[in-house]
Amino acid sequence: ETAVFQTPNYHVTQVGNEVSFNCKQTLGHDTMYWYKQDSKKLLKIMFSYNNKQLIVNETVPRRFSPQSSDKAHLNLRIKSVEPEDSAVYLCASSGDVANTEVFFGKGTRLTVV
Amino acid sequence: GDSVTQTEGLVTLTEGLPVMLNCTYQSTYSPFLFWYVQHLNEAPKLLLKSFTDNKRPEHQGFHATLHKSSSSFHLQKSSAQLSDSALYYCAYNTNTGKLTFGDGTVLTVKP
């Protein structure tokens, strides 16, 4: 049963455009994440938030910016997309930053043409 | 730095045969190890996680044992089913708010 909701499911856009992806979790978790899954299925963490505070920021281009309005929401904005941004973006949440299960949404598939 | 390695990118086997997917890790600290499974067009979800007390986790017929001596957490199942075909990730967490995944292994089970 899905408890991490992402919108949109798919998005096709042109190089240079700005896009925003939304994520909401209904599990009451404190920690949320954005992961990128590329065409080779490599799954890499981009950002992690705990109680609305950024705690992990991997080496991600500046055009990517996460936005958290409250513990249940974590959005992702990409200012000026490039072809290599084409991927599936997975939002996830967990009870805390320690050894707890991470729950994933179904992802947003971005195609940059 | 910390890392987790899955040696096989693709594993194909016949239904009924045993499954073993390899996972080894390198870490300065004692990490928690996980196996996640992702079926086609679905979200990754937790399959197993390691315990601190050396218990062997089991789920859906799969099990994995954390061997600190060899830094391994291999995934095993005695008899593969067609429905086991999926992408399997080994992952670790050192309590830093970052769950890091291996490159993944695609398991294909044929009749």
GROMACS .gro file of C-alpha atoms in nm:
model
  224
    1GLU     CA    1   0.000   0.000   0.000
    2THR     CA    2   0.149   0.332  -0.113
    3ALA     CA    3   0.219   0.586   0.158
    4VAL     CA    4   0.470   0.804  -0.027
    5PHE     CA    5   0.298   0.994  -0.305
    6GLN     CA    6   0.476   1.158  -0.594
    7THR     CA    7   0.346   1.382  -0.868
    8PRO     CA    8   0.367   1.384  -1.160
    9ASN     CA    9   0.429   1.024  -1.268
   10TYR     CA   10   0.593   1.137  -1.592
   11HIS     CA   11   0.723   1.463  -1.727
   12VAL     CA   12   0.871   1.545  -2.066
   13THR     CA   13   1.037   1.881  -2.110
   14GLN     CA   14   1.293   2.064  -2.318
   15VAL     CA   15   1.650   2.150  -2.226
   16GLY     CA   16   1.668   2.469  -2.022
   17ASN     CA   17   1.318   2.451  -1.876
   18GLU     CA   18   1.237   2.450  -1.505
   19VAL     CA   19   1.054   2.157  -1.350
   20SER     CA   20   0.916   2.080  -1.004
   21PHE     CA   21   0.830   1.747  -0.853
   22ASN     CA   22   0.613   1.701  -0.548
   23CYS     CA   23   0.630   1.442  -0.273
   24LYS     CA   24   0.411   1.379   0.028
   25GLN     CA   25   0.431   1.103   0.288
   26THR     CA   26   0.147   0.999   0.518
   27LEU     CA   27   0.353   0.780   0.751
   28GLY     CA   28   0.431   1.048   1.007
   29HIS     CA   29   0.804   1.006   0.938
   30ASP     CA   30   1.069   1.259   1.035
   31THR     CA   31   1.312   1.195   0.750
   32MET     CA   32   1.260   1.232   0.376
   33TYR     CA   33   1.490   1.175   0.079
   34TRP     CA   34   1.531   1.230  -0.291
   35TYR     CA   35   1.707   0.962  -0.493
   36LYS     CA   36   1.795   0.956  -0.862
   37GLN     CA   37   1.767   0.628  -1.055
   38ASP     CA   38   1.939   0.655  -1.391
   39SER     CA   39   1.901   0.453  -1.710
   40LYS     CA   40   2.144   0.190  -1.576
   41LYS     CA   41   1.927   0.158  -1.265
   42LEU     CA   42   2.195   0.307  -1.041
   43LEU     CA   43   2.021   0.449  -0.734
   44LYS     CA   44   2.199   0.750  -0.586
   45ILE     CA   45   2.095   0.968  -0.295
   46MET     CA   46   2.066   1.338  -0.370
   47PHE     CA   47   1.924   1.496  -0.054
   48SER     CA   48   1.804   1.399   0.291
   49TYR     CA   49   1.591   1.608   0.526
   50ASN     CA   50   1.523   1.543   0.894
   51ASN     CA   51   1.252   1.748   1.060
   52LYS     CA   52   1.263   1.995   0.770
   53GLN     CA   53   1.639   2.040   0.805
   54LEU     CA   54   1.878   1.944   0.528
   55ILE     CA   55   2.119   1.679   0.661
   56VAL     CA   56   2.258   1.518   0.347
   57ASN     CA   57   2.345   1.705   0.031
   58GLU     CA   58   2.545   1.490  -0.208
   59THR     CA   59   2.744   1.631  -0.496
   60VAL     CA   60   2.444   1.752  -0.689
   61PRO     CA   61   2.450   2.034  -0.949
   62ARG     CA   62   2.326   2.369  -0.817
   63ARG     CA   63   2.029   2.365  -1.052
   64PHE     CA   64   1.874   2.106  -0.818
   65SER     CA   65   1.708   2.247  -0.507
   66PRO     CA   66   1.494   2.062  -0.252
   67GLN     CA   67   1.212   2.242  -0.073
   68SER     CA   68   1.049   2.128   0.250
   69SER     CA   69   0.745   2.308   0.388
   70ASP     CA   70   0.685   2.057   0.666
   71LYS     CA   71   0.793   1.708   0.771
   72ALA     CA   72   0.544   1.543   0.537
   73HIS     CA   73   0.642   1.725   0.219
   74LEU     CA   74   0.964   1.739   0.023
   75ASN     CA   75   0.962   1.885  -0.326
   76LEU     CA   76   1.240   1.899  -0.583
   77ARG     CA   77   1.299   2.180  -0.827
   78ILE     CA   78   1.535   2.171  -1.122
   79LYS     CA   79   1.603   2.520  -1.255
   80SER     CA   80   1.736   2.454  -1.601
   81VAL     CA   81   1.720   2.091  -1.700
   82GLU     CA   82   1.989   1.923  -1.905
   83PRO     CA   83   1.976   1.596  -2.102
   84GLU     CA   84   2.166   1.406  -1.830
   85ASP     CA   85   1.886   1.488  -1.586
   86SER     CA   86   1.666   1.233  -1.763
   87ALA     CA   87   1.602   0.971  -1.497
   88VAL     CA   88   1.348   0.847  -1.245
   89TYR     CA   89   1.341   1.059  -0.930
   90LEU     CA   90   1.237   0.864  -0.625
   91CYS     CA   91   1.113   1.024  -0.307
   92ALA     CA   92   1.137   0.827   0.015
   93SER     CA   93   1.084   0.857   0.389
   94SER     CA   94   1.190   0.685   0.710
   95GLY     CA   95   1.114   0.712   1.080
   96ASP     CA   96   1.455   0.858   1.155
   97VAL     CA   97   1.809   0.864   1.019
   98ALA     CA   98   1.912   0.537   1.184
   99ASN     CA   99   1.848   0.172   1.108
  100THR     CA  100   1.487   0.202   0.999
  101GLU     CA  101   1.306   0.098   0.686
  102VAL     CA  102   1.300   0.348   0.402
  103PHE     CA  103   0.972   0.367   0.212
  104PHE     CA  104   0.982   0.475  -0.151
  105GLY     CA  105   0.731   0.640  -0.375
  106LYS     CA  106   0.677   0.511  -0.728
  107GLY     CA  107   0.890   0.783  -0.877
  108THR     CA  108   0.867   1.060  -1.133
  109ARG     CA  109   1.016   0.975  -1.471
  110LEU     CA  110   1.175   1.285  -1.626
  111THR     CA  111   1.264   1.291  -1.994
  112VAL     CA  112   1.459   1.589  -2.124
  113VAL     CA  113   1.448   1.634  -2.500
  114GLY     CA  114   3.533   0.554   0.190
  115ASP     CA  115   3.230   0.346   0.275
  116SER     CA  116   3.089   0.138  -0.007
  117VAL     CA  117   2.886  -0.169  -0.092
  118THR     CA  118   2.959  -0.397  -0.386
  119GLN     CA  119   2.731  -0.631  -0.573
  120THR     CA  120   2.946  -0.841  -0.800
  121GLU     CA  121   2.680  -0.959  -1.045
  122GLY     CA  122   2.485  -0.722  -1.263
  123LEU     CA  123   2.271  -0.996  -1.414
  124VAL     CA  124   2.177  -1.336  -1.279
  125THR     CA  125   1.963  -1.576  -1.481
  126LEU     CA  126   1.855  -1.912  -1.348
  127THR     CA  127   1.587  -2.175  -1.380
  128GLU     CA  128   1.288  -2.197  -1.151
  129GLY     CA  129   1.352  -2.425  -0.856
  130LEU     CA  130   1.726  -2.370  -0.840
  131PRO     CA  131   1.888  -2.193  -0.544
  132VAL     CA  132   1.955  -1.822  -0.551
  133MET     CA  133   2.256  -1.641  -0.416
  134LEU     CA  134   2.320  -1.274  -0.479
  135ASN     CA  135   2.647  -1.138  -0.349
  136CYS     CA  136   2.696  -0.829  -0.137
  137THR     CA  137   3.016  -0.715   0.032
  138TYR     CA  138   3.082  -0.388   0.207
  139GLN     CA  139   3.363  -0.162   0.317
  140SER     CA  140   3.299   0.061   0.614
  141THR     CA  141   3.494   0.236   0.885
  142TYR     CA  142   3.207   0.170   1.125
  143SER     CA  143   2.969  -0.122   1.167
  144PRO     CA  144   2.694  -0.047   0.920
  145PHE     CA  145   2.341  -0.179   0.904
  146LEU     CA  146   2.289  -0.382   0.586
  147PHE     CA  147   1.970  -0.411   0.384
  148TRP     CA  148   1.833  -0.585   0.077
  149TYR     CA  149   1.575  -0.396  -0.128
  150VAL     CA  150   1.377  -0.540  -0.418
  151GLN     CA  151   1.224  -0.351  -0.709
  152HIS     CA  152   0.979  -0.521  -0.940
  153LEU     CA  153   0.911  -0.378  -1.284
  154ASN     CA  154   0.736  -0.040  -1.269
  155GLU     CA  155   0.717  -0.050  -0.892
  156ALA     CA  156   0.893   0.130  -0.607
  157PRO     CA  157   1.190  -0.033  -0.433
  158LYS     CA  158   1.084  -0.194  -0.107
  159LEU     CA  159   1.263  -0.350   0.187
  160LEU     CA  160   1.318  -0.725   0.169
  161LEU     CA  161   1.558  -0.785   0.460
  162LYS     CA  162   1.773  -0.600   0.708
  163SER     CA  163   2.059  -0.711   0.931
  164PHE     CA  164   2.026  -0.747   1.304
  165THR     CA  165   2.281  -0.646   1.561
  166ASP     CA  166   2.238  -0.969   1.753
  167ASN     CA  167   2.342  -1.204   1.471
  168LYS     CA  168   1.988  -1.326   1.408
  169ARG     CA  169   1.929  -1.431   1.051
  170PRO     CA  170   1.654  -1.224   0.889
  171GLU     CA  171   1.411  -1.406   0.661
  172HIS     CA  172   1.131  -1.287   0.437
  173GLN     CA  173   0.940  -1.445   0.148
  174GLY     CA  174   1.181  -1.740   0.156
  175PHE     CA  175   1.486  -1.518   0.128
  176HIS     CA  176   1.749  -1.496   0.401
  177ALA     CA  177   2.082  -1.322   0.450
  178THR     CA  178   2.351  -1.356   0.713
  179LEU     CA  179   2.578  -1.071   0.813
  180HIS     CA  180   2.935  -1.197   0.830
  181LYS     CA  181   3.154  -0.928   0.980
  182SER     CA  182   3.467  -1.138   0.928
  183SER     CA  183   3.419  -1.132   0.550
  184SER     CA  184   3.218  -0.806   0.536
  185SER     CA  185   2.938  -0.980   0.351
  186PHE     CA  186   2.558  -0.993   0.351
  187HIS     CA  187   2.472  -1.231   0.068
  188LEU     CA  188   2.107  -1.289  -0.022
  189GLN     CA  189   1.995  -1.650  -0.053
  190LYS     CA  190   1.687  -1.853  -0.132
  191SER     CA  191   1.669  -2.229  -0.158
  192SER     CA  192   1.434  -2.242  -0.456
  193ALA     CA  193   1.375  -1.962  -0.705
  194GLN     CA  194   1.024  -1.875  -0.822
  195LEU     CA  195   0.921  -1.695  -1.139
  196SER     CA  196   0.785  -1.411  -0.925
  197ASP     CA  197   1.133  -1.352  -0.781
  198SER     CA  198   1.240  -1.192  -1.109
  199ALA     CA  199   1.326  -0.835  -1.012
  200LEU     CA  200   1.606  -0.588  -0.943
  201TYR     CA  201   1.777  -0.643  -0.608
  202TYR     CA  202   1.980  -0.380  -0.428
  203CYS     CA  203   2.210  -0.429  -0.133
  204ALA     CA  204   2.236  -0.114   0.080
  205TYR     CA  205   2.395   0.011   0.399
  206ASN     CA  206   2.331   0.283   0.654
  207THR     CA  207   2.584   0.414   0.905
  208ASN     CA  208   2.323   0.622   1.095
  209THR     CA  209   2.420   0.935   0.908
  210GLY     CA  210   2.088   0.983   0.735
  211LYS     CA  211   2.216   0.831   0.416
  212LEU     CA  212   2.110   0.491   0.286
  213THR     CA  213   2.366   0.401   0.019
  214PHE     CA  214   2.283   0.144  -0.247
  215GLY     CA  215   2.496  -0.097  -0.446
  216ASP     CA  216   2.470  -0.104  -0.824
  217GLY     CA  217   2.194  -0.363  -0.818
  218THR     CA  218   2.153  -0.717  -0.953
  219VAL     CA  219   1.884  -0.806  -1.203
  220LEU     CA  220   1.753  -1.154  -1.127
  221THR     CA  221   1.568  -1.332  -1.404
  222VAL     CA  222   1.403  -1.664  -1.323
  223LYS     CA  223   1.303  -1.876  -1.623
  224PRO     CA  224   1.061  -2.170  -1.635
   0.00000   0.00000   0.00000
